[in-house]
Amino acid sequence: MNRAYGAAFAVMLRVSSLALVPAAGAWAEDFLDPIQQAVVDSLETSLALPGGGTPAGLLEAAIKAADVDAVDASARYLARLAAVIDAAGA
């Protein structure tokens, strides 16, 4: 379980470091290339399936979005992951 939290933390650090450059982050949000958009659309579709919003699924989606530099989508998935983890802890 600690390994999953470590991986989530590493992804959050990567995404937050990318978000520190506002010009690059703003450009990336407005102008996803077709490959980036296809990846984000695919991730949204898979997360909408029953059982798609599991912590593992959200972490995988965040990593895949970060891999294609879809920073805002990755940040959304990490926020959803944090909400799921917080709800599970309560």
XYZ file of N, CA and C in Angstrom:
270
model
N 0.819 -1.184 0.000
C 0.000 0.000 0.000
C 0.868 1.254 0.000
N 1.983 1.241 0.711
C 2.865 2.397 0.751
C 3.469 2.687 -0.614
N 3.693 1.638 -1.399
C 4.260 1.818 -2.737
C 3.297 2.614 -3.616
N 1.990 2.349 -3.490
C 1.000 3.094 -4.272
C 0.982 4.558 -3.868
N 1.070 4.833 -2.558
C 1.100 6.221 -2.102
C 2.376 6.909 -2.576
N 3.478 6.203 -2.591
C 4.733 6.775 -3.070
C 4.646 7.125 -4.545
N 4.022 6.240 -5.332
C 3.860 6.512 -6.756
C 2.935 7.703 -6.976
N 1.859 7.773 -6.195
C 0.936 8.903 -6.317
C 1.641 10.204 -5.955
N 2.462 10.167 -4.920
C 3.197 11.355 -4.509
C 4.170 11.790 -5.604
N 4.839 10.834 -6.229
C 5.783 11.157 -7.302
C 5.068 11.817 -8.480
N 3.894 11.306 -8.818
C 3.138 11.896 -9.922
C 2.671 13.294 -9.548
N 2.214 13.471 -8.295
C 1.776 14.792 -7.859
C 2.926 15.798 -7.921
N 4.118 15.362 -7.550
C 5.274 16.254 -7.631
C 5.574 16.635 -9.067
N 5.493 15.657 -9.957
C 5.775 15.934 -11.370
C 4.759 16.915 -11.932
N 3.484 16.682 -11.637
C 2.443 17.555 -12.160
C 2.547 18.936 -11.546
N 2.804 19.015 -10.235
C 2.898 20.330 -9.602
C 4.103 21.101 -10.112
N 5.194 20.402 -10.422
C 6.354 21.116 -10.956
C 6.058 21.653 -12.351
N 5.254 20.941 -13.134
C 4.872 21.433 -14.450
C 3.921 22.616 -14.332
N 3.099 22.614 -13.300
C 2.129 23.694 -13.112
C 2.798 24.982 -12.642
N 4.041 24.915 -12.194
C 4.736 26.113 -11.734
C 5.076 27.062 -12.879
N 5.026 26.568 -14.100
C 5.300 27.402 -15.264
C 3.953 27.768 -15.880
N 3.384 28.924 -15.506
C 2.027 29.231 -15.935
C 1.863 29.348 -17.444
N 2.834 29.896 -18.139
C 2.677 30.053 -19.580
C 2.595 28.691 -20.261
N 3.444 27.771 -19.875
C 3.428 26.437 -20.479
C 2.157 25.705 -20.099
N 1.735 25.823 -18.848
C 0.513 25.154 -18.404
C -0.710 25.698 -19.118
N -0.773 27.026 -19.311
C -1.908 27.633 -19.995
C -1.935 27.198 -21.457
N -0.774 27.154 -22.090
C -0.721 26.740 -23.480
C -1.151 25.289 -23.621
N -0.685 24.439 -22.715
C -1.009 23.019 -22.795
C -2.502 22.793 -22.637
N -3.160 23.565 -21.766
C -4.590 23.391 -21.543
C -5.390 23.791 -22.780
N -4.999 24.890 -23.409
C -5.767 25.406 -24.524
C -5.526 24.641 -25.822
N -4.348 24.085 -25.978
C -3.971 23.509 -27.260
C -3.434 22.092 -27.126
N -4.300 21.162 -26.763
C -3.880 19.766 -26.764
C -3.807 19.299 -28.210
N -2.721 18.625 -28.532
C -2.640 18.100 -29.890
C -3.576 16.894 -30.000
N -3.812 16.390 -31.209
C -4.779 15.301 -31.376
C -4.440 14.046 -30.565
N -3.163 13.729 -30.419
C -2.776 12.554 -29.631
C -3.102 12.774 -28.156
N -2.746 13.939 -27.633
C -3.054 14.246 -26.234
C -4.558 14.200 -25.996
N -5.331 14.804 -26.896
C -6.782 14.829 -26.742
C -7.357 13.422 -26.806
N -6.827 12.590 -27.690
C -7.306 11.211 -27.794
C -7.029 10.442 -26.500
N -5.858 10.658 -25.909
C -5.525 9.980 -24.650
C -6.471 10.442 -23.548
N -6.692 11.749 -23.435
C -7.577 12.282 -22.396
C -9.002 11.770 -22.602
N -9.482 11.771 -23.846
C -10.828 11.264 -24.132
C -10.951 9.793 -23.764
N -9.928 9.019 -24.086
C -9.924 7.593 -23.757
C -9.935 7.374 -22.245
N -9.146 8.168 -21.534
C -9.106 8.043 -20.076
C -10.451 8.409 -19.467
N -11.082 9.472 -19.963
C -12.398 9.869 -19.460
C -13.417 8.761 -19.685
N -13.363 8.139 -20.852
C -14.287 7.051 -21.164
C -14.063 5.865 -20.242
N -12.809 5.494 -20.017
C -12.523 4.333 -19.169
C -12.868 4.608 -17.711
N -12.706 5.845 -17.255
C -13.053 6.174 -15.873
C -14.560 6.237 -15.675
N -15.308 6.472 -16.742
C -16.764 6.529 -16.649
C -17.394 5.139 -16.581
N -16.656 4.118 -16.934
C -17.177 2.751 -16.867
C -17.378 2.336 -15.421
N -18.278 1.394 -15.171
C -18.451 0.905 -13.796
C -17.124 0.372 -13.247
N -16.751 0.835 -12.069
C -15.506 0.409 -11.450
C -14.290 1.158 -11.967
N -14.483 2.157 -12.800
C -13.358 2.879 -13.372
C -12.749 3.910 -12.441
N -13.490 4.327 -11.436
C -13.001 5.365 -10.543
C -12.290 4.842 -9.316
N -11.656 3.687 -9.431
C -10.909 3.132 -8.309
C -9.612 3.917 -8.132
N -9.010 3.854 -6.936
C -7.730 4.545 -6.746
C -6.676 4.126 -7.774
N -6.598 2.842 -8.055
C -5.613 2.377 -9.038
C -5.910 2.938 -10.424
N -7.189 2.978 -10.809
C -7.573 3.510 -12.108
C -7.297 4.995 -12.231
N -7.569 5.732 -11.148
C -7.309 7.169 -11.158
C -5.817 7.473 -11.199
N -5.033 6.698 -10.460
C -3.583 6.893 -10.485
C -3.030 6.585 -11.870
N -3.499 5.515 -12.465
C -3.050 5.155 -13.810
C -3.431 6.241 -14.818
N -4.640 6.788 -14.682
C -5.082 7.852 -15.580
C -4.208 9.096 -15.412
N -3.886 9.437 -14.172
C -3.034 10.606 -13.915
C -1.654 10.420 -14.531
N -1.112 9.229 -14.404
C 0.220 8.952 -14.965
C 0.183 9.012 -16.487
N -0.836 8.389 -17.091
C -0.929 8.396 -18.556
C -1.131 9.807 -19.096
N -1.948 10.605 -18.419
C -2.155 11.988 -18.863
C -0.857 12.784 -18.724
N -0.127 12.578 -17.640
C 1.144 13.280 -17.456
C 2.167 12.839 -18.500
N 2.124 11.584 -18.904
C 3.068 11.088 -19.909
C 2.918 11.784 -21.259
N 1.692 12.241 -21.578
C 1.496 12.946 -22.847
C 1.408 14.454 -22.623
N 1.829 14.907 -21.439
C 1.858 16.324 -21.076
C 0.484 16.986 -21.086
N -0.556 16.229 -20.751
C -1.889 16.790 -20.538
C -1.987 17.098 -19.047
N -1.339 18.178 -18.649
C -1.116 18.505 -17.241
C -2.422 18.744 -16.492
N -3.332 19.491 -17.086
C -4.574 19.808 -16.394
C -5.424 18.562 -16.176
N -5.463 17.683 -17.154
C -6.204 16.435 -16.994
C -5.566 15.587 -15.896
N -4.244 15.528 -15.885
C -3.546 14.767 -14.848
C -3.848 15.327 -13.464
N -3.878 16.645 -13.348
C -4.188 17.274 -12.059
C -5.619 16.959 -11.624
N -6.549 16.920 -12.570
C -7.937 16.554 -12.234
C -8.015 15.133 -11.704
N -7.300 14.212 -12.344
C -7.325 12.824 -11.893
C -6.692 12.683 -10.511
N -5.623 13.437 -10.264
C -4.985 13.390 -8.944
C -5.907 13.971 -7.876
N -6.651 15.000 -8.212
C -7.608 15.564 -7.252
C -8.707 14.555 -6.938
N -9.173 13.850 -7.959
C -10.183 12.806 -7.722
C -9.593 11.670 -6.890
N -8.337 11.318 -7.148
C -7.666 10.282 -6.366
C -7.565 10.703 -4.910
N -7.183 11.946 -4.672
C -7.070 12.438 -3.296
C -8.420 12.393 -2.601
N -9.501 12.735 -3.314
C -10.841 12.684 -2.723
C -11.237 11.254 -2.373
N -10.909 10.311 -3.240
C -11.234 8.900 -2.977
C -10.452 8.397 -1.776
N -9.172 8.758 -1.692
C -8.331 8.323 -0.569
C -8.826 8.947 0.725
N -9.188 10.228 0.699
C -9.722 10.883 1.887
C -11.028 10.227 2.340
N -11.898 9.902 1.391
C -13.167 9.265 1.733
C -12.945 7.877 2.322
N -11.945 7.170 1.815
C -11.662 5.824 2.324
C -11.073 5.893 3.735
N -10.318 6.961 4.011
C -9.725 7.116 5.332
C -10.743 7.454 6.398
N -11.850 8.092 5.982
C -12.901 8.484 6.930
C -13.725 7.285 7.232
